[in-house]
Coordinates of C-alpha atoms and ligand atoms in Angstrom, one line a residue:
M1 CA -0.3 0.2 0.0
D2 CA 1.1 3.2 -0.9
N3 CA 1.1 6.7 1.0
I4 CA -2.1 8.0 -1.1
E5 CA -3.6 4.7 -0.9
K6 CA -3.0 4.8 3.2
R7 CA -4.4 8.5 2.9
I8 CA -8.0 7.4 1.3
I9 CA -8.3 5.1 4.1
E10 CA -7.8 7.5 6.6
L11 CA -9.6 9.9 5.2
I12 CA -12.7 7.6 4.9
D13 CA -12.3 6.4 8.5
E14 CA -12.2 10.0 10.2
H15 CA -15.8 10.8 8.1
A16 CA -17.0 7.8 9.0
Q17 CA -19.2 9.3 11.5
E18 CA -20.3 11.7 9.5
L19 CA -20.4 9.3 6.8
Q20 CA -23.3 6.8 8.8
A21 CA -24.9 9.7 9.8
L22 CA -25.6 10.7 6.2
A23 CA -26.6 7.2 5.3
E24 CA -29.2 7.8 7.7
D25 CA -30.6 10.8 6.7
I26 CA -30.7 10.0 3.0
Y27 CA -31.8 6.4 3.7
T28 CA -34.8 7.4 5.8
H29 CA -35.7 10.5 3.2
A30 CA -36.2 8.2 -0.1
E31 CA -37.6 9.8 -2.9
Q32 CA -39.1 8.8 -6.2
G33 CA -37.2 8.8 -9.6
Y34 CA -36.7 12.2 -11.4
H35 CA -38.6 13.8 -7.8
E36 CA -35.1 13.7 -5.2
F37 CA -34.7 17.3 -4.8
R38 CA -33.5 16.9 -1.4
T39 CA -31.3 14.2 -2.0
A40 CA -30.0 15.8 -4.5
A41 CA -29.3 18.9 -2.7
I42 CA -27.6 17.3 -0.1
A43 CA -25.1 15.5 -2.7
A44 CA -24.8 19.4 -4.3
D45 CA -23.6 20.7 -0.9
L46 CA -21.3 18.4 0.2
L47 CA -19.7 18.4 -3.3
R48 CA -19.6 22.3 -2.9
G49 CA -18.1 21.9 0.4
L50 CA -15.1 19.9 -0.8
G51 CA -14.2 23.0 -3.3
L52 CA -15.9 21.7 -6.1
E53 CA -18.6 23.6 -8.4
P54 CA -21.2 21.2 -8.7
E55 CA -23.8 21.6 -12.4
T56 CA -27.2 20.7 -10.7
G57 CA -30.8 20.3 -12.6
L58 CA -29.3 17.3 -15.2
A59 CA -32.5 15.8 -15.8
I60 CA -34.2 17.6 -13.7
T61 CA -32.5 16.2 -10.5
G62 CA -28.9 14.9 -11.7
V63 CA -25.2 16.8 -10.0
K64 CA -21.9 16.8 -11.4
A65 CA -18.9 18.0 -10.6
V66 CA -15.5 17.4 -11.9
L67 CA -12.0 17.3 -10.6
G68 CA -8.9 17.5 -11.8
K69 CA -6.5 18.7 -15.1
N70 CA -7.3 18.8 -18.3
E71 CA -5.0 15.7 -19.9
G72 CA -6.0 12.1 -19.2
P73 CA -9.1 10.4 -18.9
N74 CA -12.5 11.7 -17.0
V75 CA -13.5 8.9 -14.8
A76 CA -17.1 9.2 -14.0
L77 CA -18.0 7.9 -10.4
I78 CA -22.1 6.9 -10.6
G79 CA -24.7 7.4 -7.3
E80 CA -28.0 6.8 -7.9
L81 CA -29.9 8.8 -5.9
D82 CA -33.8 7.7 -6.0
G83 CA -35.6 5.1 -3.6
L84 CA -38.7 3.3 -5.5
A85 CA -42.1 3.1 -4.2
C86 CA -42.1 0.5 -1.3
P87 CA -45.0 1.8 0.8
D88 CA -44.9 -1.2 3.5
H89 CA -41.4 -0.5 4.5
P90 CA -40.4 0.4 7.9
F91 CA -38.8 3.6 6.8
A92 CA -40.5 4.2 3.8
N93 CA -41.3 8.3 3.4
N94 CA -44.5 9.3 1.8
G95 CA -44.5 5.6 0.0
F96 CA -41.3 5.4 -1.0
A97 CA -38.1 3.5 0.7
H98 CA -34.8 2.9 -0.4
S99 CA -35.3 -0.6 -0.5
C100 CA -32.8 -1.1 -3.4
G101 CA -30.4 0.6 -1.8
H102 CA -28.9 3.0 -3.5
Y103 CA -29.3 5.5 -0.5
A104 CA -25.9 3.5 0.0
Q105 CA -24.1 4.2 -3.5
M106 CA -24.8 8.3 -2.6
V107 CA -22.6 7.6 0.7
C108 CA -20.0 6.2 -1.6
L109 CA -19.8 8.3 -3.9
L110 CA -19.6 11.2 -1.7
G111 CA -17.2 9.2 1.0
A112 CA -15.0 9.1 -2.3
A113 CA -15.1 12.6 -3.1
I114 CA -14.3 13.5 0.6
A115 CA -11.5 11.3 0.1
L116 CA -10.5 12.2 -3.7
C117 CA -10.2 16.1 -3.3
D118 CA -8.0 16.1 -0.8
H119 CA -5.0 17.9 -2.1
E120 CA -2.2 15.5 -1.5
V121 CA -4.5 13.0 -3.0
A122 CA -5.6 14.9 -5.9
S123 CA -2.7 15.6 -7.2
A124 CA -1.6 12.1 -7.7
L125 CA -4.5 12.0 -10.2
D126 CA -3.5 11.7 -13.7
G127 CA -7.0 12.7 -14.9
K128 CA -10.3 13.8 -13.9
V129 CA -13.3 12.3 -12.0
T130 CA -16.5 13.1 -12.3
F131 CA -18.5 13.0 -9.2
F132 CA -22.1 12.2 -11.1
A133 CA -25.0 11.5 -8.8
V134 CA -27.9 10.7 -11.6
P135 CA -31.6 10.6 -11.0
A136 CA -34.1 7.8 -11.9
E137 CA -32.2 4.1 -12.0
E138 CA -35.8 2.9 -11.4
F139 CA -37.8 2.8 -14.4
Q140 CA -41.0 5.0 -14.0
D141 CA -44.4 4.1 -14.6
S142 CA -46.5 5.6 -17.7
S143 CA -48.1 8.4 -15.7
V144 CA -45.0 9.7 -14.0
R145 CA -42.9 9.3 -17.6
K146 CA -46.3 11.4 -18.6
E147 CA -45.4 14.2 -16.4
V148 CA -41.7 14.2 -16.9
R149 CA -42.2 14.1 -20.2
E150 CA -44.8 17.4 -20.4
K151 CA -42.9 19.4 -17.1
H152 CA -39.2 18.8 -18.5
D153 CA -38.7 17.3 -21.9
V154 CA -37.8 14.1 -20.6
H155 CA -38.1 10.9 -23.4
C156 CA -36.2 8.1 -21.1
G157 CA -37.9 6.5 -18.2
G158 CA -34.1 5.7 -16.8
G159 CA -32.3 8.3 -15.6
K160 CA -28.6 7.6 -17.4
C161 CA -30.8 7.2 -20.6
E162 CA -31.7 10.7 -20.3
L163 CA -28.1 11.8 -19.1
I164 CA -26.7 10.1 -22.2
R165 CA -29.3 11.7 -24.6
R166 CA -28.7 15.3 -23.0
G167 CA -24.7 14.8 -23.8
Q168 CA -24.2 14.6 -20.4
F169 CA -21.4 11.7 -21.0
D170 CA -19.9 13.2 -24.2
D171 CA -17.1 14.2 -22.1
I172 CA -16.9 11.2 -20.1
D173 CA -13.9 7.9 -20.8
M174 CA -15.1 5.3 -18.2
A175 CA -17.5 5.1 -15.6
V176 CA -17.3 3.5 -12.1
T177 CA -20.6 2.1 -10.5
T178 CA -21.9 0.0 -7.4
H179 CA -24.5 -1.4 -6.1
S180 CA -26.1 -3.4 -3.0
H181 CA -25.6 -7.2 -4.3
M182 CA -27.9 -8.5 -6.8
V183 CA -27.8 -11.7 -8.0
A184 CA -25.9 -13.2 -5.3
R185 CA -28.4 -11.3 -2.8
D186 CA -27.2 -13.7 0.0
S187 CA -23.6 -13.6 -0.9
D188 CA -21.7 -13.5 2.1
A189 CA -18.4 -11.6 0.8
D190 CA -18.4 -8.0 1.9
I191 CA -17.8 -7.0 -1.8
L192 CA -18.2 -8.9 -5.3
L193 CA -15.9 -7.4 -8.3
G194 CA -17.4 -7.2 -11.7
N195 CA -20.7 -7.0 -13.1
S196 CA -23.5 -10.0 -13.9
A197 CA -25.1 -9.7 -17.0
C198 CA -28.1 -8.4 -16.8
T199 CA -32.2 -8.1 -19.0
G200 CA -32.9 -5.2 -21.1
F201 CA -36.4 -4.4 -22.0
I202 CA -39.3 -2.3 -23.3
G203 CA -41.8 -0.5 -21.8
K204 CA -45.2 -1.4 -23.0
T205 CA -49.0 0.3 -21.9
V206 CA -52.2 -1.4 -23.5
Y207 CA -55.0 0.8 -23.6
M208 CA -57.8 -1.2 -23.6
H209 CA -61.2 0.4 -24.8
G210 CA -64.6 -1.1 -24.1
R211 CA -68.2 0.8 -24.0
A212 CA -69.8 2.0 -20.4
A213 CA -72.7 0.6 -19.8
H214 CA -75.0 0.1 -16.5
A215 CA -73.4 -2.9 -15.0
A216 CA -76.5 -4.4 -13.8
A217 CA -78.9 -3.4 -15.8
A218 CA -77.4 -3.2 -19.2
P219 CA -74.0 -4.9 -19.4
H220 CA -75.3 -6.0 -22.9
L221 CA -75.0 -2.9 -24.2
G222 CA -71.4 -2.7 -23.0
A223 CA -68.4 -4.2 -24.1
N224 CA -66.2 -4.4 -21.0
A225 CA -62.7 -3.3 -21.4
L226 CA -61.2 -5.3 -18.0
N227 CA -62.4 -8.3 -18.9
A228 CA -60.6 -8.0 -22.2
A229 CA -57.4 -6.7 -20.6
C230 CA -57.5 -10.2 -18.1
L231 CA -58.3 -12.0 -21.1
G232 CA -55.2 -10.8 -22.5
M233 CA -53.2 -11.3 -19.4
S234 CA -54.3 -14.9 -19.8
A235 CA -53.9 -15.3 -23.3
L236 CA -50.0 -14.0 -22.0
G237 CA -49.8 -16.7 -19.4
M238 CA -50.8 -19.4 -21.9
I239 CA -47.6 -18.5 -23.9
R240 CA -45.1 -18.6 -21.4
E241 CA -44.4 -21.6 -22.8
T242 CA -42.6 -20.1 -25.6
F243 CA -40.0 -18.4 -23.6
R244 CA -36.1 -20.2 -23.6
E245 CA -34.8 -20.2 -20.4
K246 CA -31.4 -18.9 -22.1
D247 CA -33.3 -16.3 -22.9
C248 CA -34.4 -14.9 -19.4
V249 CA -37.8 -13.8 -20.7
R250 CA -39.9 -11.7 -17.7
V251 CA -43.2 -10.0 -18.6
H252 CA -44.8 -8.7 -15.7
P253 CA -47.9 -6.8 -16.3
Y254 CA -50.0 -4.6 -14.1
I255 CA -53.2 -3.1 -14.1
R256 CA -52.7 0.3 -13.7
K257 CA -56.7 1.5 -14.0
G258 CA -59.4 -1.1 -13.7
G259 CA -62.3 1.1 -14.5
Q260 CA -64.3 4.2 -13.1
A261 CA -67.3 2.9 -11.3
I262 CA -68.6 0.1 -9.0
N263 CA -71.4 0.2 -11.1
V264 CA -70.3 0.6 -14.5
V265 CA -69.1 -1.9 -17.0
P266 CA -65.4 -0.6 -17.3
S267 CA -64.6 0.9 -20.6
E268 CA -61.4 2.2 -20.3
V269 CA -58.6 0.2 -18.8
E270 CA -54.6 0.6 -19.1
V271 CA -52.2 -2.5 -18.4
D272 CA -48.7 -1.3 -17.6
M273 CA -46.0 -3.5 -18.4
M274 CA -41.9 -4.6 -18.8
V275 CA -41.3 -6.9 -21.6
R276 CA -37.7 -8.2 -20.6
A277 CA -35.4 -10.2 -22.1
N278 CA -31.2 -11.1 -22.3
S279 CA -30.8 -9.4 -25.8
Q280 CA -32.4 -7.0 -28.4
P281 CA -34.0 -9.0 -30.3
V282 CA -35.4 -11.5 -28.3
I283 CA -37.0 -9.0 -26.6
E284 CA -38.7 -7.7 -30.1
E285 CA -39.7 -11.1 -30.8
V286 CA -41.7 -11.2 -27.2
S287 CA -42.8 -8.3 -27.8
G288 CA -44.7 -9.0 -30.6
K289 CA -46.3 -12.1 -29.1
V290 CA -47.4 -10.2 -26.0
D291 CA -49.6 -7.5 -28.4
R292 CA -51.1 -10.6 -30.8
C293 CA -52.6 -11.6 -26.8
F294 CA -53.8 -8.3 -26.0
R295 CA -55.1 -7.6 -29.6
G296 CA -57.0 -10.9 -29.9
A297 CA -58.6 -10.6 -26.6
A298 CA -60.0 -7.1 -27.7
M299 CA -61.2 -8.4 -30.4
A300 CA -62.8 -11.6 -28.4
I301 CA -64.8 -9.2 -26.5
G302 CA -65.6 -6.5 -28.9
C303 CA -62.9 -3.9 -27.2
T304 CA -60.4 -1.8 -29.1
C305 CA -56.9 -1.6 -27.9
D306 CA -53.4 0.8 -28.6
I307 CA -50.9 -0.2 -27.6
E308 CA -47.7 1.8 -26.8
D309 CA -44.4 0.5 -26.8
S310 CA -41.4 3.5 -25.2
Q311 CA -37.7 3.0 -24.8
G312 CA -36.8 0.8 -21.5
Y313 CA -33.4 -0.3 -20.9
M314 CA -30.6 -1.9 -22.7
P315 CA -29.2 -5.5 -21.3
C316 CA -26.4 -5.3 -19.7
P317 CA -23.2 -7.4 -20.4
E318 CA -21.4 -9.6 -17.9
I319 CA -18.3 -7.9 -17.4
A320 CA -15.6 -10.1 -15.6
P321 CA -13.1 -8.2 -12.7
N322 CA -9.6 -8.0 -13.8
E323 CA -6.5 -7.7 -11.9
L324 CA -6.3 -4.1 -10.9
M325 CA -9.7 -4.6 -9.3
F326 CA -8.5 -7.8 -7.0
S327 CA -4.9 -5.9 -5.9
T328 CA -7.0 -3.1 -5.3
A329 CA -9.8 -4.7 -3.5
A330 CA -7.0 -6.3 -1.5
L331 CA -6.3 -3.0 0.2
L332 CA -9.1 -3.0 2.0
G333 CA -7.7 -5.5 4.8
D334 CA -7.2 -9.4 5.1
D335 CA -10.8 -9.5 7.0
V336 CA -13.2 -8.2 4.4
K337 CA -14.4 -11.2 2.3
I338 CA -13.6 -10.2 -1.5
A339 CA -15.1 -12.7 -4.6
S340 CA -15.8 -11.9 -8.2
I341 CA -19.5 -11.7 -9.2
P342 CA -20.9 -15.6 -10.2
L343 CA -20.2 -15.7 -13.9
G344 CA -22.4 -16.8 -16.5
E345 CA -25.6 -16.3 -13.8
C346 CA -28.3 -13.8 -15.5
N347 CA -29.1 -11.0 -13.7
T348 CA -33.3 -11.2 -15.0
A349 CA -33.8 -7.3 -13.4
S350 CA -33.0 -4.5 -15.5
T351 CA -30.5 -1.4 -14.9
D352 CA -30.1 1.6 -16.9
V353 CA -26.1 0.5 -16.2
G354 CA -26.6 -1.3 -19.2
D355 CA -27.2 2.0 -21.9
L356 CA -23.7 3.3 -20.1
C357 CA -22.1 0.1 -20.9
S358 CA -23.2 -0.1 -24.5
V359 CA -21.9 3.7 -24.8
M360 CA -18.7 3.1 -22.8
P361 CA -16.7 0.9 -20.3
V362 CA -17.9 0.6 -17.4
M363 CA -15.9 -0.8 -14.0
N364 CA -18.8 -2.3 -11.3
F365 CA -18.9 -3.5 -8.0
T366 CA -21.3 -4.7 -5.3
F367 CA -21.6 -4.8 -1.6
G368 CA -23.2 -6.7 0.8
G369 CA -24.1 -5.0 4.7
S370 CA -27.8 -5.6 4.1
R371 CA -30.0 -8.5 4.2
G372 CA -34.2 -8.8 2.3
D373 CA -35.3 -9.1 -1.0
L374 CA -34.5 -5.9 -2.7
H375 CA -37.5 -4.0 -3.6
S376 CA -39.2 -5.8 -0.5
K377 CA -40.2 -4.4 2.6
D378 CA -38.4 -6.6 4.3
Y379 CA -34.9 -4.6 2.8
R380 CA -32.8 -3.7 5.7
I381 CA -29.2 -2.7 6.6
E382 CA -27.4 -5.3 8.8
D383 CA -23.6 -4.3 8.9
P384 CA -23.6 -0.1 8.4
Y385 CA -19.6 -0.6 7.3
V386 CA -19.9 -3.2 5.0
A387 CA -22.8 -1.3 3.9
H388 CA -21.3 2.4 3.6
I389 CA -18.1 2.5 4.2
L390 CA -16.3 -0.3 2.8
P391 CA -17.9 1.1 -0.8
A392 CA -16.7 4.1 -0.3
K393 CA -13.5 3.3 0.0
L394 CA -12.9 0.8 -2.4
M395 CA -14.1 3.2 -5.0
A396 CA -11.9 6.2 -3.9
L397 CA -8.9 3.0 -4.1
L398 CA -10.6 2.3 -7.9
T399 CA -10.5 5.9 -8.9
Y400 CA -6.8 6.4 -7.7
R401 CA -5.5 3.4 -9.3
L402 CA -7.0 3.9 -12.3
L403 CA -5.4 7.2 -12.6
R404 CA -2.2 7.1 -11.2
D405 CA 0.7 6.6 -12.8
G406 CA 0.1 8.4 -16.3
A407 CA -3.8 6.8 -16.1
K408 CA -2.3 3.5 -17.0
G409 CA -5.4 1.3 -15.6
A410 CA -7.5 3.8 -17.1
E411 CA -6.2 3.4 -20.6
E412 CA -6.1 -0.6 -19.9
F413 CA -8.9 -1.2 -18.5
I414 CA -10.7 1.2 -21.4
G415 CA -8.6 -0.9 -24.2
S416 CA -10.0 -4.3 -22.8
C417 CA -13.7 -3.1 -23.5
K418 CA -15.8 -2.6 -26.9
P419 CA -18.9 -0.5 -26.6
T420 CA -21.4 -1.7 -28.8
M421 CA -22.5 1.7 -29.8
T422 CA -21.2 5.5 -29.7
I423 CA -23.1 8.0 -27.5
E424 CA -23.7 9.8 -31.0
D425 CA -26.0 6.5 -32.1
Y426 CA -27.7 6.3 -29.1
K427 CA -28.4 9.7 -29.3
A428 CA -30.1 8.8 -32.5
Y429 CA -31.6 5.3 -31.0
C430 CA -33.5 7.7 -28.2
G431 CA -34.7 9.7 -31.1
K432 CA -36.1 6.4 -33.1
M433 CA -37.6 4.9 -29.8
S434 CA -40.9 6.3 -28.3
P435 CA -40.5 8.2 -24.6
Ligands
ZN1 ZN1 -31.2 -1.0 -7.7

């Protein structure tokens, strides 16, 4: 371990109490995606306090601050701002909770900023560091997407997608991301290095139109849109045997609007869903099958339906950890359990980190310290050191190792990754997809 590495670890240990207080504050004040105003203000204030000049209000709530020299690669450290709807969670705030653990990414990002902005540490970096708090990792349902589209011209359901579209990643060469353990949720490792493959998806909303009538006196005059929607979901159930395991298909509808009144044949029903798989061609193939189910059901019941597809997230590639990640993680101490993410396993959930991976190299690790299923009321913190302090140390140490000695580590990692499209390609792709 060199002196800068020692300094990074000391600085984060010195600020551990402050970081734990920050963790508790953000954890108990979860906010909806694209509405994370309080959390964004905390991040901006802290970055300002470190002598940086954060830009705010990026894709509504994003915050970005740059540290360092003009020469050398620009490494973005990412922290997700949003909680998700989870009203049963013991720490729910207006129905939203941090049951995906994103609050801990913010602590990690800000902890890493405290260490990297130290004069001695910063002067050892041969490149730039962009501290980037990003909105809305959780895909927003169609009503929220409509609201942010109308008020703020937001095209994408995911914050990173929107930020790429708006050019906020144009000058960034690679990103470092992190998350609470996902595919190996029950792993007893403190840190898992690398990134599991994740599914991508499109958003789909079915608008089923029927005819309203008195539900008891004259149902024969109506066309029941709720029945048509239910029949469509039954048909969807019956085609599930055509989904191949290797494609990791997931289609999960919910009825967002089920009728107007108790004594009226439902005439307008909306079904929102995500159609997921581990490759774009399969997503498109399954999407066509789902459309057939709902269109056929509409015809059978005497209804009509409109189906709107919207841009979702891209599948995420598996990224095995490299030697730099293992040797850096070893600096955390002999008592810290480090392992690779389980290779060859697909995380059937999706993330807009997939979109980021499609346009730039992304280095990822996940951290333990929490138990309970993600997105459930059971998500809880078990070890605040592992969940909050350890990831901050690793993010800062990785950044230093990437950027020290002429940024050889970063150059090597960037050279080893092959993003599938340019940022300009991605912007064009957004233009072709419906919001
Ligand atoms: Zn998450």
